[in-house]
PDB file of C-alpha atoms in Angstrom:
ATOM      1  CA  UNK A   1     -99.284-150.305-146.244  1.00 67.00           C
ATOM      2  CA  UNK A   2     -99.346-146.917-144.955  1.00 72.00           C
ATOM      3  CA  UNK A   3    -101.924-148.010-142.407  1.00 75.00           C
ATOM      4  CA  UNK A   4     -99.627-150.859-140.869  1.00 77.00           C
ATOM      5  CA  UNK A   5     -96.810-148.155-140.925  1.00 74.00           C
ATOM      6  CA  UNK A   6     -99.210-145.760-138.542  1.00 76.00           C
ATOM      7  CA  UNK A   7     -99.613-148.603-135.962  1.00 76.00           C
ATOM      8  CA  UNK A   8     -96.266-149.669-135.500  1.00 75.00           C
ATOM      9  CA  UNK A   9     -95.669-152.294-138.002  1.00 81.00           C
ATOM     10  CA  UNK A  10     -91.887-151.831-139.970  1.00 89.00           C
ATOM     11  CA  UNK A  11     -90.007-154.577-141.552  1.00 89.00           C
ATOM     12  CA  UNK A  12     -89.918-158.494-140.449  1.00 93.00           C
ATOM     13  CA  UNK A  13     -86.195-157.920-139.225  1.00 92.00           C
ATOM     14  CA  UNK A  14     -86.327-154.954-137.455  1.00 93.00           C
ATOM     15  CA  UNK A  15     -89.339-155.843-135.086  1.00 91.00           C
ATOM     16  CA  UNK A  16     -87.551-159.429-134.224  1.00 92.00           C
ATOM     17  CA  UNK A  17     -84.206-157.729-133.503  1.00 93.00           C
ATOM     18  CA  UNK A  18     -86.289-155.331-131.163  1.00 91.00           C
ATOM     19  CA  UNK A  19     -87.505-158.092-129.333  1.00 90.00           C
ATOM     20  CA  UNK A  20     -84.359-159.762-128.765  1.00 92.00           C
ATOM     21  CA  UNK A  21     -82.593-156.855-127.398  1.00 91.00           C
ATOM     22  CA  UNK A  22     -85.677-156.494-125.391  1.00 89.00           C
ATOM     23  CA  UNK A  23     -85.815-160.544-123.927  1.00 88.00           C
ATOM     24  CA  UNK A  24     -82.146-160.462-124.111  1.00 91.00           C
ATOM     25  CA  UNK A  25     -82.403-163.653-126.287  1.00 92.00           C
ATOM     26  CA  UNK A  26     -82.446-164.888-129.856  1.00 94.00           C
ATOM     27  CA  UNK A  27     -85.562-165.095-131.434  1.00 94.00           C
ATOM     28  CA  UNK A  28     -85.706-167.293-134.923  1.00 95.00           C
ATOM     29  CA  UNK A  29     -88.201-167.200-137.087  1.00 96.00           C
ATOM     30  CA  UNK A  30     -89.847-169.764-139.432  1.00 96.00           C
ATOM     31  CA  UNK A  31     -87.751-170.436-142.478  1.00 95.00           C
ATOM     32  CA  UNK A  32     -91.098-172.073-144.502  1.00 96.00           C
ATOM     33  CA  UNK A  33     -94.211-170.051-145.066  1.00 96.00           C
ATOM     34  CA  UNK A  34     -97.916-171.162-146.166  1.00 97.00           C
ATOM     35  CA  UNK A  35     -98.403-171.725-149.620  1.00 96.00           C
ATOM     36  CA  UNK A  36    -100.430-168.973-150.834  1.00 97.00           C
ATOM     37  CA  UNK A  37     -99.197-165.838-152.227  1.00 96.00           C
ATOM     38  CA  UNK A  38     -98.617-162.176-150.040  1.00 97.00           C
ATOM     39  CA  UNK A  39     -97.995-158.732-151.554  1.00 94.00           C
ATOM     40  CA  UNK A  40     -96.984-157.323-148.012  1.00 93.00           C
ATOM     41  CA  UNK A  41     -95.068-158.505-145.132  1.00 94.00           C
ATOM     42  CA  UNK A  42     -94.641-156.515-141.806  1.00 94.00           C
ATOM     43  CA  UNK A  43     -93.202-156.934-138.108  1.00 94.00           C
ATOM     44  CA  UNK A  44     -93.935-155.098-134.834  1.00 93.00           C
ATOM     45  CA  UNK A  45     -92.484-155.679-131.543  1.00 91.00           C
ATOM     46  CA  UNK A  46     -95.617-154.757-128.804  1.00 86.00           C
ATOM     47  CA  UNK A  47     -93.958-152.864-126.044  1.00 79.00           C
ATOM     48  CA  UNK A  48     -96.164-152.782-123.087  1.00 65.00           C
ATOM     49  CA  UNK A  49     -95.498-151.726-119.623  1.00 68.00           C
ATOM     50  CA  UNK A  50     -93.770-153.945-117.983  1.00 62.00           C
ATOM     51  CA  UNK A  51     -93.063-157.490-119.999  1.00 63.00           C
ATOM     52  CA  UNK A  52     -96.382-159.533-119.375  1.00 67.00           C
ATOM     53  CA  UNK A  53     -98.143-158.472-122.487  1.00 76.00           C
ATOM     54  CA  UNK A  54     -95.199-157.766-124.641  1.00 86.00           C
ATOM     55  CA  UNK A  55     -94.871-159.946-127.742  1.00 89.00           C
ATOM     56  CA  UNK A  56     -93.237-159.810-131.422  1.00 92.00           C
ATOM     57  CA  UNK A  57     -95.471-160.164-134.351  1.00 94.00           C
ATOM     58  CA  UNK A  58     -95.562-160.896-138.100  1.00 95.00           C
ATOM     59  CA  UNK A  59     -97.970-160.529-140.423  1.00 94.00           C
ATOM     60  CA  UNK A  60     -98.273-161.239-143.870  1.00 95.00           C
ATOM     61  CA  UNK A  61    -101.381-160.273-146.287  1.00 94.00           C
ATOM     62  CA  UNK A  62    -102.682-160.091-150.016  1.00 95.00           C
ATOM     63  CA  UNK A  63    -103.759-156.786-151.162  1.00 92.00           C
ATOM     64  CA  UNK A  64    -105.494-159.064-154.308  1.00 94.00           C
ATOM     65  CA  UNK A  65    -106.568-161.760-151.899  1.00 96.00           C
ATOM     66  CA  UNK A  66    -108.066-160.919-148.554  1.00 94.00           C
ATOM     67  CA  UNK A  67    -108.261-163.925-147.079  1.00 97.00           C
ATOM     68  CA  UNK A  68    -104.420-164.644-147.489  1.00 97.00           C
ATOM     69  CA  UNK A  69    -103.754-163.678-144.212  1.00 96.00           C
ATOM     70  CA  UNK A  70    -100.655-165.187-142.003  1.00 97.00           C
ATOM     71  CA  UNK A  71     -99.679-164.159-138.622  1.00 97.00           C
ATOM     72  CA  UNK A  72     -97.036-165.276-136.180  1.00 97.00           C
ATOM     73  CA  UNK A  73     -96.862-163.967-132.597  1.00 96.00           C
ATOM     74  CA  UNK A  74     -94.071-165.103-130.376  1.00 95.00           C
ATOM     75  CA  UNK A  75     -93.509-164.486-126.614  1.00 93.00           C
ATOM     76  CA  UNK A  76     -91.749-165.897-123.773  1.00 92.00           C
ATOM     77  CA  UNK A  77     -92.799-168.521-122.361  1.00 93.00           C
ATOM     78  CA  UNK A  78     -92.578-167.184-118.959  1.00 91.00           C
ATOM     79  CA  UNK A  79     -95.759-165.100-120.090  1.00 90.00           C
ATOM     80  CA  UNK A  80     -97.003-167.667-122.585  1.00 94.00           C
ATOM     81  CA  UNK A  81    -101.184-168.017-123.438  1.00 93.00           C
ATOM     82  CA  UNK A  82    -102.455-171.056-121.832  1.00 93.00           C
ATOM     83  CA  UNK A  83    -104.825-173.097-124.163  1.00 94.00           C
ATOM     84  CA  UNK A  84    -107.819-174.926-122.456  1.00 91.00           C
ATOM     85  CA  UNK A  85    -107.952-178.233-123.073  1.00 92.00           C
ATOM     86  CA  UNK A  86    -111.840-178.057-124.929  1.00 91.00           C
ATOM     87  CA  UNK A  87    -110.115-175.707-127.717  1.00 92.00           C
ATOM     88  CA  UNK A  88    -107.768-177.867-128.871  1.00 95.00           C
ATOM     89  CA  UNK A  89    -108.290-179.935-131.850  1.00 95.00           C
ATOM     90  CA  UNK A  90    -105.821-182.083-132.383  1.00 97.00           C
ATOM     91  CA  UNK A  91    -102.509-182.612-130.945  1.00 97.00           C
ATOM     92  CA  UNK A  92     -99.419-183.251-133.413  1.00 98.00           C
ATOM     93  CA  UNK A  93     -95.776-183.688-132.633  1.00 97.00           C
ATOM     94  CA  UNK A  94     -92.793-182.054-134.080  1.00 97.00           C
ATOM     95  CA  UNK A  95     -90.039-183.435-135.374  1.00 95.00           C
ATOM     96  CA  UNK A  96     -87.983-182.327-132.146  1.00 92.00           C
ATOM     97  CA  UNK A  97     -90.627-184.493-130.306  1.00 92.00           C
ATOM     98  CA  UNK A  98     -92.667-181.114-128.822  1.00 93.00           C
ATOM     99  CA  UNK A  99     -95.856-180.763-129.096  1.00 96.00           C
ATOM    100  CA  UNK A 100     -97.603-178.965-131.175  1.00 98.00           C
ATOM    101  CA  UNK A 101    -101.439-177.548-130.547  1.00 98.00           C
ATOM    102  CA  UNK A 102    -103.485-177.068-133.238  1.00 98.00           C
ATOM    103  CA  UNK A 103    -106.695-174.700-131.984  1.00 96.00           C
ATOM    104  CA  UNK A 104    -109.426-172.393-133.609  1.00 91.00           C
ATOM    105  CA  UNK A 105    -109.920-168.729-132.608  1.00 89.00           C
ATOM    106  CA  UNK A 106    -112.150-165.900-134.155  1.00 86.00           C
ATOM    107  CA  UNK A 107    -112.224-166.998-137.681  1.00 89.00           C
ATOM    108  CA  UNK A 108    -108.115-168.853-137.689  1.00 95.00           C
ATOM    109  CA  UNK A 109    -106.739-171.937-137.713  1.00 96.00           C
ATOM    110  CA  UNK A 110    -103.549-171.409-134.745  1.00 97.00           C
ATOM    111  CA  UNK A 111    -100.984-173.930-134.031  1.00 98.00           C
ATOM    112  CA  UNK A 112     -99.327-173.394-130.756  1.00 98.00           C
ATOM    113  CA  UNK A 113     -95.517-174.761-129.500  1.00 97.00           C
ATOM    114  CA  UNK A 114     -92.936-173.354-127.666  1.00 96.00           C
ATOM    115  CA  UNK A 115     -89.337-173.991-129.100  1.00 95.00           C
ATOM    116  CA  UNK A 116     -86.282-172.182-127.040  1.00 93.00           C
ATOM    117  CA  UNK A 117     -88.302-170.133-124.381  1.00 93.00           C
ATOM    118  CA  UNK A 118     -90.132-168.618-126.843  1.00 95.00           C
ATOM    119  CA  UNK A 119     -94.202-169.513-127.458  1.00 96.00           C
ATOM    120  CA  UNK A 120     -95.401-169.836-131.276  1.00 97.00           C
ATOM    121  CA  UNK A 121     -98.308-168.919-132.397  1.00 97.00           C
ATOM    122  CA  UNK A 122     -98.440-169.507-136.016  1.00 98.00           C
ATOM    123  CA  UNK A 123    -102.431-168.420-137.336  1.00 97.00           C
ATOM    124  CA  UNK A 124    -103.521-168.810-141.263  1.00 97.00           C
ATOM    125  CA  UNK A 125    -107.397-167.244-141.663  1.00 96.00           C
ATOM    126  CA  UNK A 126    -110.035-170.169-142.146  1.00 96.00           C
ATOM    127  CA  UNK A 127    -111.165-169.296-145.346  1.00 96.00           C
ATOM    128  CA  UNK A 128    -107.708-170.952-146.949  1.00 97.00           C
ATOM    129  CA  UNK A 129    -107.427-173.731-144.498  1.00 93.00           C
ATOM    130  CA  UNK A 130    -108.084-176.781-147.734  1.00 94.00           C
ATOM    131  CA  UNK A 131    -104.896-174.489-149.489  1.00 96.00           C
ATOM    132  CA  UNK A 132    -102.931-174.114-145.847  1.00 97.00           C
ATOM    133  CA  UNK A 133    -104.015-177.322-143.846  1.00 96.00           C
ATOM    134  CA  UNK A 134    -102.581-178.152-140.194  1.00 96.00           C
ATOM    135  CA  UNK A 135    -100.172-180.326-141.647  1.00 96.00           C
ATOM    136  CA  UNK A 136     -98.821-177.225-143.219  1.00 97.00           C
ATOM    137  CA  UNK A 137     -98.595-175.316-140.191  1.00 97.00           C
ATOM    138  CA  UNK A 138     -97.182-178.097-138.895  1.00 97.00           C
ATOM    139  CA  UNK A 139     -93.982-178.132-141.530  1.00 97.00           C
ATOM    140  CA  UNK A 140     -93.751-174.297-141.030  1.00 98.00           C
ATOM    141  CA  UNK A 141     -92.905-174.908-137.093  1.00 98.00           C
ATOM    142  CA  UNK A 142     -90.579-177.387-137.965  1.00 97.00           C
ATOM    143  CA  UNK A 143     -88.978-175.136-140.482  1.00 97.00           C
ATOM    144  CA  UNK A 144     -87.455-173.421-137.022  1.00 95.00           C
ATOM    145  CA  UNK A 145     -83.738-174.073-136.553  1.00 84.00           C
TER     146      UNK A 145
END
């Protein structure tokens, strides 16, 4: 915990009202998570210069269970990641009729949207992915109101 604490991480709430008042717009968070258990969950709001590389975070861990591991990172869409076509997967749509990118990158499973300016990134570490499958990820970004 302490370590999280030291590099900027505070609670879920906090970070996502610090990157509203810095967009100067709502930002709403999943109302589902995976179905594995956390012990810890933390939020940071990445202030860089200027607004390119800024972006809000969550994380969520297991201090009994490593590979628990949960991360959302959410930022404009104006400075959104773009996804090369040869990473993606598979393609799903959400129930809003988006779509929905599902991706690999260093070791997690990511599924990609954008939903009201903002661009998801919801990642669940490979080692759970029979417990947390796409499908899940999928429910989790349609859990978003």
């Amino acid at each position: 915990e302490k370590l999280y604490v030291e590099v900027g991480y505070k609670s879920v709430p906090e970070a996502a009202m610090e990157a509203e008042q810095h967009f100067k717009q709502d930002l709403k968070l999943p109302l589902r998570m995976p179905p594995i258990p956390f012990t810890h969950s933390f939020g940071r709001f990445n202030n860089m210069e200027g607004e390119l590389n800024d972006d809000s975070e969550v994380e969520c861990i297991s201090e009994a269970a490593p590979e628990n591991h949960y991360k959302i990172v959410i930022r404009p869409i104006k400075y959104k990641i773009s996804i090369n076509d040869e990473d993606i997967l598979k393609v799903y749509k959400l129930k809003n009729k988006d779509k929905a990118l599902y991706i690999n990158i260093s070791g997690f499973n990511v599924l990609v949207f954008e939903k009201d300016n903002w661009q998801y990134m919801l990642s669940i570490d490979k080692r759970v992915s029979n417990k947390v499958t796409s499908k899940a990820l999928v429910e989790i970004a349609d859990s978003i109101s």
